Amino acid sequence: MVDELAEPNILALENQVCFALAIAARTVIGLYRPLLEPLGLTHPQYLVMLALWQESPRSVKNLSAALSLEPATLSPLLKRLEAAGYVTRERSSSDERMLDLTLTPAGRALREVALTIPPRVASALNMSVPELVQLREVLHGVIASTATTSAAAA
Amino acid sequence: MVDELAEPNILALENQVCFALAIAARTVIGLYRPLLEPLGLTHPQYLVMLALWQESPRSVKNLSAALSLEPATLSPLLKRLEAAGYVTRERSSSDERMLDLTLTPAGRALREVALTIPPRVASALNMSVPELVQLREVLHGVIASTATTSAAAA
DNA sequence: CGCATATCATTAGTGTACTAACTAAATCCG
DNA sequence: CGGATTTAGTTAGTACACTAATGATATGCG
């Protein structure tokens, strides 16, 4: 009651960056759902495929660092990608603690199909390329800020 | 191979807005975790509390619209908030199909504690207030773009 | 060499979050 | 009155994402 005058904004839902971030992320990932569904991929799986298309034999640890996902999250996810036939999981011959994650021919071929996805998402977003670039830059700023924070804390 | 020259960027992880969005959301929500843990709230539960602090007797449907969360997601979440003693769930007297979600005294009191959270998150983000406002505006732009898209599609 | 430590992957358990299909109660309207 | 709609809940299934513990392999030091 009094608070609504004394503290009008601090806890208002519309003013929370975290709220906007959570909704925007869910919304945008939702845009990918129908596009990825024909490829048999979820959005996190798509991100893993993007990482593997950039560099193919990678370890779980390496992927974990690249995607900021815990190994515990990636492990079952990678098994699903293996079951889908896009990836093979083999112990590294040089260090048997590590797993060599390698694209199968089907996984490599999927890249051609995936090339159509970013333009379709961009058009679904109704945003110009400069706007998208600005958004990405701002988000990278957030990620970088928190990265330095946690590094300083550690 | 050839693609890496012909299509250098389209599928690069660093260029994906969705990737930046997913990481930023996870990272920022992660900042809340230690702050919300003493209150016994998860981040989605915190968003529900924010909504109830703004307007207290609300229905599930109303919350669902405000938070862009499905009733099927809210239903178990609200039961946890009830179990925590922050919310009561009672059938509306005027329309027994609806649930009146009301703050308990403990739920209302929690707001005072919550007032300390946004500034602490802001400082953890290492971003200036104008930067945070810009980020929020850009994100609201994303949400609005997709909202109009789905409205047009529907 | 051999044990302690570190690293990497996996598992278990909890908690969202989504879709989809279905139940059930209450209200609205013809 | 009676069917259609609305609202909430439930269930089943899939998939993240986290923490913490476990297992297995490497490595390094005495």
Coordinates of N, CA, C and O in Angstrom, one line a residue, chain B residues 4-133:
Chain B
E4 N 33.1 -23.5 -45.1 CA 33.7 -22.6 -44.2 C 34.2 -21.3 -44.8 O 34.3 -20.3 -44.1
L5 N 34.3 -21.3 -46.1 CA 34.6 -20.1 -46.8 C 33.3 -19.4 -47.3 O 33.1 -18.2 -47.2
A6 N 32.4 -20.3 -47.9 CA 31.2 -19.7 -48.5 C 30.2 -19.2 -47.4 O 29.6 -18.2 -47.6
E7 N 30.1 -20.0 -46.3 CA 29.2 -19.6 -45.3 C 29.9 -19.5 -43.9 O 29.8 -20.3 -43.1
P8 N 30.7 -18.4 -43.8 CA 31.6 -18.4 -42.7 C 30.9 -18.3 -41.3 O 31.4 -18.7 -40.3
N9 N 29.7 -17.6 -41.3 CA 29.2 -17.1 -40.0 C 27.9 -17.7 -39.6 O 27.6 -17.8 -38.4
I10 N 27.1 -18.0 -40.6 CA 25.7 -18.3 -40.3 C 25.5 -19.2 -39.2 O 24.6 -19.1 -38.3
L11 N 26.3 -20.3 -39.1 CA 26.0 -21.3 -38.1 C 27.1 -21.3 -37.0 O 27.2 -22.2 -36.2
A12 N 27.9 -20.2 -37.0 CA 28.9 -20.1 -35.9 C 28.2 -19.8 -34.6 O 27.4 -19.0 -34.5
L13 N 28.7 -20.6 -33.6 CA 28.0 -20.5 -32.2 C 28.0 -19.0 -31.7 O 27.0 -18.6 -31.2
E14 N 29.2 -18.3 -31.9 CA 29.3 -17.0 -31.4 C 28.3 -16.0 -32.0 O 28.0 -15.0 -31.4
N15 N 27.8 -16.4 -33.2 CA 26.9 -15.4 -33.9 C 25.4 -15.7 -33.6 O 24.6 -14.9 -34.1
Q16 N 25.1 -16.8 -32.9 CA 23.7 -17.1 -32.6 C 23.2 -16.2 -31.5 O 23.6 -16.3 -30.4
V17 N 22.1 -15.5 -31.9 CA 21.4 -14.7 -30.8 C 20.8 -15.7 -29.8 O 20.8 -15.4 -28.6
C18 N 20.3 -16.8 -30.3 CA 19.6 -17.7 -29.3 C 20.6 -18.3 -28.3 O 20.3 -18.5 -27.2
F19 N 21.8 -18.5 -28.8 CA 22.9 -19.0 -27.9 C 23.2 -18.0 -26.8 O 23.2 -18.3 -25.6
A20 N 23.4 -16.7 -27.2 CA 23.7 -15.7 -26.3 C 22.5 -15.5 -25.3 O 22.7 -15.3 -24.1
L21 N 21.3 -15.6 -25.8 CA 20.1 -15.5 -25.0 C 20.0 -16.6 -24.0 O 19.8 -16.3 -22.8
A22 N 20.3 -17.8 -24.4 CA 20.2 -18.9 -23.5 C 21.2 -18.9 -22.4 O 20.9 -19.0 -21.2
I23 N 22.5 -18.5 -22.8 CA 23.5 -18.4 -21.8 C 23.3 -17.3 -20.8 O 23.4 -17.4 -19.6
A24 N 22.9 -16.1 -21.4 CA 22.7 -15.0 -20.5 C 21.5 -15.3 -19.5 O 21.7 -14.9 -18.3
A25 N 20.5 -15.9 -20.0 CA 19.4 -16.2 -19.1 C 19.8 -17.1 -18.0 O 19.6 -16.9 -16.8
R26 N 20.5 -18.2 -18.4 CA 21.0 -19.2 -17.4 C 21.9 -18.5 -16.4 O 21.9 -18.8 -15.2
T27 N 22.8 -17.7 -16.9 CA 23.8 -17.0 -16.1 C 23.2 -16.1 -15.1 O 23.5 -16.1 -13.9
V28 N 22.3 -15.3 -15.6 CA 21.6 -14.3 -14.7 C 20.8 -15.0 -13.6 O 20.8 -14.7 -12.4
I29 N 20.0 -16.0 -14.1 CA 19.2 -16.8 -13.1 C 20.1 -17.4 -12.1 O 19.8 -17.5 -10.9
G30 N 21.3 -17.8 -12.5 CA 22.3 -18.4 -11.6 C 22.7 -17.4 -10.5 O 23.0 -17.8 -9.4
L31 N 22.7 -16.1 -10.9 CA 23.1 -15.1 -9.9 C 22.1 -15.0 -8.8 O 22.4 -14.7 -7.7
Y32 N 20.8 -15.2 -9.2 CA 19.8 -15.1 -8.2 C 19.8 -16.3 -7.2 O 19.3 -16.2 -6.1
R33 N 20.3 -17.4 -7.7 CA 20.2 -18.7 -6.9 C 20.7 -18.5 -5.4 O 19.9 -18.7 -4.5
P34 N 21.9 -18.0 -5.2 CA 22.4 -17.9 -3.8 C 21.6 -16.8 -3.1 O 21.5 -16.9 -1.8
L35 N 21.1 -15.8 -3.8 CA 20.3 -14.7 -3.1 C 18.9 -15.2 -2.7 O 18.4 -14.8 -1.7
L36 N 18.3 -16.1 -3.5 CA 17.0 -16.6 -3.3 C 17.0 -17.7 -2.3 O 16.0 -18.0 -1.7
E37 N 18.1 -18.4 -2.3 CA 18.1 -19.7 -1.5 C 17.7 -19.4 0.0 O 17.0 -20.2 0.5
P38 N 18.2 -18.3 0.6 CA 17.8 -18.1 2.0 C 16.3 -17.8 2.2 O 15.8 -18.1 3.2
L39 N 15.7 -17.3 1.1 CA 14.2 -17.1 1.1 C 13.4 -18.4 0.8 O 12.2 -18.4 0.9
G40 N 14.1 -19.4 0.4 CA 13.5 -20.7 0.1 C 12.7 -20.6 -1.2 O 11.7 -21.3 -1.4
L41 N 13.2 -19.7 -2.1 CA 12.5 -19.6 -3.4 C 13.5 -19.9 -4.6 O 14.7 -19.7 -4.5
T42 N 12.9 -20.6 -5.6 CA 13.6 -20.7 -6.9 C 13.3 -19.4 -7.7 O 12.4 -18.7 -7.3
H43 N 13.9 -19.3 -8.8 CA 13.7 -18.1 -9.6 C 12.3 -18.0 -10.2 O 11.7 -16.9 -10.0
P44 N 11.7 -19.0 -10.7 CA 10.3 -18.9 -11.2 C 9.4 -18.7 -10.0 O 8.4 -17.9 -10.2
Q45 N 9.7 -19.2 -8.9 CA 8.8 -18.9 -7.7 C 8.9 -17.5 -7.3 O 7.9 -16.8 -6.9
Y46 N 10.1 -16.9 -7.4 CA 10.4 -15.5 -7.1 C 9.5 -14.6 -8.1 O 8.9 -13.7 -7.7
L47 N 9.5 -15.0 -9.3 CA 8.7 -14.2 -10.3 C 7.2 -14.3 -9.9 O 6.5 -13.3 -10.0
V48 N 6.7 -15.4 -9.5 CA 5.3 -15.5 -9.0 C 5.1 -14.6 -7.8 O 4.1 -13.9 -7.8
M49 N 6.1 -14.6 -6.9 CA 5.9 -13.7 -5.7 C 5.9 -12.3 -6.2 O 5.1 -11.5 -5.7
L50 N 6.7 -11.9 -7.1 CA 6.7 -10.5 -7.6 C 5.3 -10.2 -8.1 O 4.8 -9.1 -7.9
A51 N 4.8 -11.1 -8.9 CA 3.4 -10.8 -9.5 C 2.4 -10.7 -8.4 O 1.5 -9.8 -8.4
L52 N 2.5 -11.5 -7.3 CA 1.5 -11.4 -6.2 C 1.7 -10.2 -5.4 O 0.8 -9.6 -4.8
W53 N 3.0 -9.8 -5.2 CA 3.2 -8.5 -4.5 C 2.6 -7.3 -5.2 O 2.2 -6.3 -4.6
Q54 N 2.5 -7.4 -6.5 CA 1.9 -6.3 -7.2 C 0.3 -6.4 -7.1 O -0.3 -5.3 -7.2
E55 N -0.2 -7.6 -7.0 CA -1.7 -7.7 -7.0 C -2.0 -9.0 -6.4 O -1.6 -10.1 -6.9
S56 N -2.7 -9.0 -5.2 CA -2.6 -10.2 -4.4 C -3.7 -11.2 -4.7 O -3.3 -12.4 -5.0
P57 N -5.0 -11.0 -4.7 CA -5.7 -12.2 -5.1 C -5.8 -12.3 -6.6 O -6.3 -11.4 -7.3
R58 N -5.1 -13.3 -7.1 CA -5.0 -13.5 -8.6 C -5.4 -14.9 -8.8 O -5.3 -15.8 -8.0
S59 N -5.9 -15.2 -10.0 CA -6.2 -16.6 -10.4 C -5.0 -17.2 -11.2 O -4.1 -16.5 -11.5
V60 N -5.1 -18.5 -11.3 CA -4.0 -19.2 -12.1 C -3.9 -18.6 -13.5 O -2.8 -18.3 -14.0
K61 N -5.1 -18.5 -14.1 CA -5.1 -17.9 -15.5 C -4.5 -16.6 -15.6 O -3.7 -16.3 -16.5
N62 N -4.8 -15.7 -14.6 CA -4.2 -14.4 -14.6 C -2.7 -14.4 -14.4 O -2.0 -13.7 -15.2
L63 N -2.2 -15.2 -13.5 CA -0.8 -15.4 -13.4 C -0.2 -15.9 -14.6 O 0.9 -15.5 -15.1
S64 N -0.8 -16.9 -15.2 CA -0.3 -17.5 -16.4 C -0.1 -16.5 -17.5 O 0.9 -16.5 -18.2
A65 N -1.0 -15.6 -17.7 CA -0.9 -14.6 -18.7 C 0.2 -13.6 -18.3 O 1.0 -13.2 -19.2
A66 N 0.3 -13.2 -17.0 CA 1.3 -12.2 -16.6 C 2.7 -12.7 -16.7 O 3.6 -12.0 -17.0
L67 N 2.9 -14.0 -16.5 CA 4.2 -14.6 -16.5 C 4.6 -15.4 -17.7 O 5.7 -15.9 -17.9
S68 N 3.6 -15.5 -18.6 CA 3.8 -16.4 -19.8 C 4.2 -17.8 -19.4 O 5.1 -18.4 -20.0
L69 N 3.6 -18.3 -18.4 CA 3.8 -19.7 -18.0 C 2.5 -20.4 -18.1 O 1.4 -19.9 -17.8
E70 N 2.6 -21.7 -18.5 CA 1.4 -22.5 -18.7 C 0.8 -22.8 -17.3 O 1.5 -23.0 -16.3
P71 N -0.5 -22.9 -17.2 CA -1.2 -23.3 -16.0 C -0.6 -24.7 -15.5 O -0.4 -24.9 -14.3
A72 N -0.3 -25.5 -16.4 CA 0.3 -26.8 -16.0 C 1.6 -26.7 -15.4 O 2.0 -27.6 -14.6
T73 N 2.3 -25.6 -15.7 CA 3.6 -25.4 -15.0 C 3.4 -24.7 -13.7 O 4.0 -25.0 -12.7
L74 N 2.4 -23.8 -13.6 CA 2.2 -23.0 -12.4 C 1.6 -23.9 -11.3 O 1.8 -23.7 -10.1
S75 N 0.7 -24.8 -11.7 CA 0.0 -25.6 -10.7 C 0.9 -26.2 -9.7 O 0.7 -26.0 -8.5
P76 N 1.8 -27.0 -10.0 CA 2.7 -27.6 -9.0 C 3.6 -26.6 -8.3 O 3.9 -26.7 -7.1
L77 N 4.0 -25.5 -9.1 CA 4.8 -24.5 -8.5 C 4.1 -23.8 -7.4 O 4.6 -23.5 -6.3
L78 N 2.8 -23.5 -7.6 CA 2.0 -22.8 -6.6 C 1.8 -23.7 -5.4 O 1.7 -23.2 -4.2
K79 N 1.7 -25.0 -5.6 CA 1.5 -25.9 -4.4 C 2.8 -25.8 -3.6 O 2.7 -25.9 -2.3
R80 N 3.9 -25.7 -4.2 CA 5.2 -25.6 -3.4 C 5.2 -24.3 -2.6 O 5.6 -24.2 -1.5
L81 N 4.7 -23.2 -3.2 CA 4.6 -21.9 -2.5 C 3.6 -22.0 -1.4 O 3.8 -21.4 -0.3
E82 N 2.6 -22.8 -1.6 CA 1.6 -23.0 -0.5 C 2.3 -23.8 0.6 O 2.1 -23.4 1.8
A83 N 3.0 -24.8 0.2 CA 3.7 -25.6 1.2 C 4.7 -24.8 2.0 O 5.0 -25.1 3.2
A84 N 5.3 -23.8 1.3 CA 6.3 -23.0 2.0 C 5.7 -22.0 2.9 O 6.3 -21.3 3.7
G85 N 4.3 -21.8 2.8 CA 3.6 -20.9 3.7 C 3.5 -19.5 3.2 O 3.2 -18.6 3.9
Y86 N 3.8 -19.3 1.9 CA 3.8 -17.9 1.4 C 2.5 -17.6 0.7 O 2.2 -16.4 0.4
V87 N 1.7 -18.6 0.3 CA 0.5 -18.4 -0.5 C -0.6 -19.3 0.0 O -0.3 -20.4 0.5
T88 N -1.8 -18.8 -0.1 CA -3.0 -19.7 0.1 C -3.7 -20.0 -1.2 O -3.7 -19.1 -2.1
R89 N -4.2 -21.1 -1.4 CA -5.0 -21.5 -2.6 C -6.4 -21.9 -2.2 O -6.6 -22.9 -1.6
E90 N -7.3 -21.0 -2.5 CA -8.7 -21.2 -2.2 C -9.6 -21.0 -3.4 O -9.4 -20.0 -4.1
R91 N -10.6 -21.8 -3.5 CA -11.6 -21.6 -4.5 C -12.3 -20.2 -4.4 O -12.6 -19.9 -3.2
S92 N -12.4 -19.5 -5.5 CA -13.1 -18.3 -5.4 C -14.6 -18.5 -5.0 O -15.2 -19.5 -5.5
S93 N -15.1 -17.6 -4.2 CA -16.5 -17.8 -3.8 C -17.4 -17.4 -4.9 O -18.5 -18.0 -5.1
S94 N -17.0 -16.5 -5.8 CA -17.9 -16.1 -6.9 C -17.9 -17.1 -8.0 O -18.9 -17.3 -8.6
D95 N -16.7 -17.7 -8.3 CA -16.7 -18.6 -9.4 C -15.8 -19.8 -8.9 O -14.5 -19.6 -8.9
E96 N -16.4 -20.9 -8.6 CA -15.6 -22.0 -8.0 C -14.7 -22.7 -9.0 O -13.9 -23.6 -8.6
R97 N -14.7 -22.3 -10.3 CA -13.7 -22.8 -11.2 C -12.4 -22.1 -10.9 O -11.3 -22.7 -11.2
M98 N -12.4 -20.9 -10.4 CA -11.2 -20.2 -10.2 C -10.5 -20.4 -8.9 O -11.3 -20.7 -7.9
L99 N -9.2 -20.2 -8.8 CA -8.5 -20.3 -7.6 C -8.1 -18.9 -7.1 O -7.5 -18.2 -8.0
D100 N -8.4 -18.5 -5.9 CA -7.9 -17.3 -5.4 C -6.5 -17.6 -4.8 O -6.4 -18.3 -3.8
L101 N -5.5 -17.0 -5.4 CA -4.1 -17.1 -4.9 C -3.8 -15.9 -4.1 O -3.8 -14.7 -4.6
T102 N -3.7 -16.0 -2.8 CA -3.5 -14.9 -1.9 C -2.3 -15.0 -1.1 O -1.9 -16.2 -0.7
L103 N -1.6 -13.9 -0.8 CA -0.4 -13.9 0.0 C -0.7 -14.2 1.5 O -1.7 -13.6 2.0
T104 N 0.0 -15.0 2.1 CA -0.1 -15.1 3.6 C 0.7 -13.9 4.2 O 1.4 -13.2 3.5
P105 N 0.5 -13.7 5.5 CA 1.4 -12.7 6.2 C 2.9 -13.0 5.9 O 3.6 -12.0 5.7
A106 N 3.3 -14.2 6.0 CA 4.7 -14.5 5.7 C 5.0 -14.1 4.3 O 6.1 -13.6 4.0
G107 N 4.1 -14.4 3.4 CA 4.4 -14.0 2.0 C 4.5 -12.5 1.8 O 5.4 -12.1 1.1
R108 N 3.6 -11.8 2.5 CA 3.7 -10.3 2.4 C 5.0 -9.8 3.0 O 5.7 -8.9 2.5
A109 N 5.4 -10.4 4.2 CA 6.6 -10.0 4.9 C 7.8 -10.2 4.1 O 8.8 -9.5 4.2
L110 N 7.8 -11.3 3.2 CA 9.0 -11.6 2.5 C 9.4 -10.5 1.5 O 10.5 -10.4 1.1
R111 N 8.4 -9.7 1.2 CA 8.7 -8.6 0.2 C 9.8 -7.7 0.8 O 10.6 -7.2 0.0
E112 N 9.8 -7.4 2.1 CA 10.8 -6.6 2.6 C 12.2 -7.1 2.4 O 13.1 -6.4 2.1
V113 N 12.3 -8.4 2.6 CA 13.6 -9.1 2.4 C 13.9 -9.0 0.9 O 15.1 -8.8 0.5
A114 N 12.9 -9.2 0.0 CA 13.2 -9.3 -1.4 C 13.7 -7.9 -1.9 O 14.4 -7.9 -3.0
L115 N 13.4 -6.8 -1.2 CA 13.8 -5.5 -1.7 C 15.3 -5.4 -1.8 O 15.8 -4.6 -2.6
T116 N 16.0 -6.2 -1.1 CA 17.5 -6.2 -1.1 C 18.0 -6.9 -2.4 O 19.2 -6.7 -2.7
I117 N 17.2 -7.7 -3.0 CA 17.7 -8.5 -4.1 C 18.1 -7.8 -5.4 O 19.2 -8.0 -5.8
P118 N 17.2 -7.0 -5.9 CA 17.6 -6.3 -7.2 C 18.9 -5.6 -7.1 O 19.7 -5.7 -8.1
P119 N 19.1 -4.8 -6.1 CA 20.4 -4.1 -6.1 C 21.6 -5.0 -6.0 O 22.6 -4.7 -6.7
R120 N 21.4 -6.1 -5.3 CA 22.6 -7.0 -5.2 C 22.8 -7.7 -6.6 O 24.0 -8.0 -7.0
V121 N 21.7 -8.0 -7.3 CA 21.9 -8.6 -8.6 C 22.5 -7.6 -9.6 O 23.5 -7.9 -10.3
A122 N 22.1 -6.3 -9.5 CA 22.6 -5.3 -10.3 C 24.1 -5.2 -10.1 O 24.9 -5.0 -11.1
S123 N 24.5 -5.2 -8.9 CA 26.0 -5.0 -8.6 C 26.7 -6.3 -9.1 O 27.8 -6.2 -9.6
A124 N 26.1 -7.4 -9.0 CA 26.8 -8.7 -9.5 C 26.9 -8.6 -11.0 O 27.8 -9.2 -11.5
L125 N 26.0 -7.9 -11.6 CA 26.1 -7.8 -13.1 C 27.1 -6.9 -13.6 O 27.4 -6.9 -14.8
N126 N 27.7 -6.1 -12.8 CA 28.7 -5.1 -13.2 C 28.3 -4.3 -14.4 O 29.0 -4.0 -15.3
M127 N 27.0 -3.9 -14.4 CA 26.5 -3.1 -15.5 C 25.9 -1.8 -14.9 O 25.3 -1.9 -13.8
S128 N 25.9 -0.7 -15.6 CA 25.3 0.5 -15.1 C 23.8 0.4 -15.3 O 23.3 -0.4 -16.1
V129 N 23.1 1.3 -14.6 CA 21.7 1.3 -14.7 C 21.2 1.6 -16.1 O 20.3 0.9 -16.6
P130 N 21.8 2.6 -16.8 CA 21.4 2.8 -18.2 C 21.6 1.5 -19.1 O 20.8 1.2 -19.9
E131 N 22.7 0.8 -18.8 CA 22.9 -0.4 -19.6 C 21.9 -1.4 -19.3 O 21.4 -2.1 -20.2
L132 N 21.5 -1.6 -18.0 CA 20.5 -2.5 -17.7 C 19.1 -2.1 -18.3 O 18.4 -3.0 -18.8
V133 N 18.8 -0.8 -18.3 CA 17.6 -0.4 -18.9 C 17.6 -0.7 -20.4 O 16.6 -1.1 -20.9

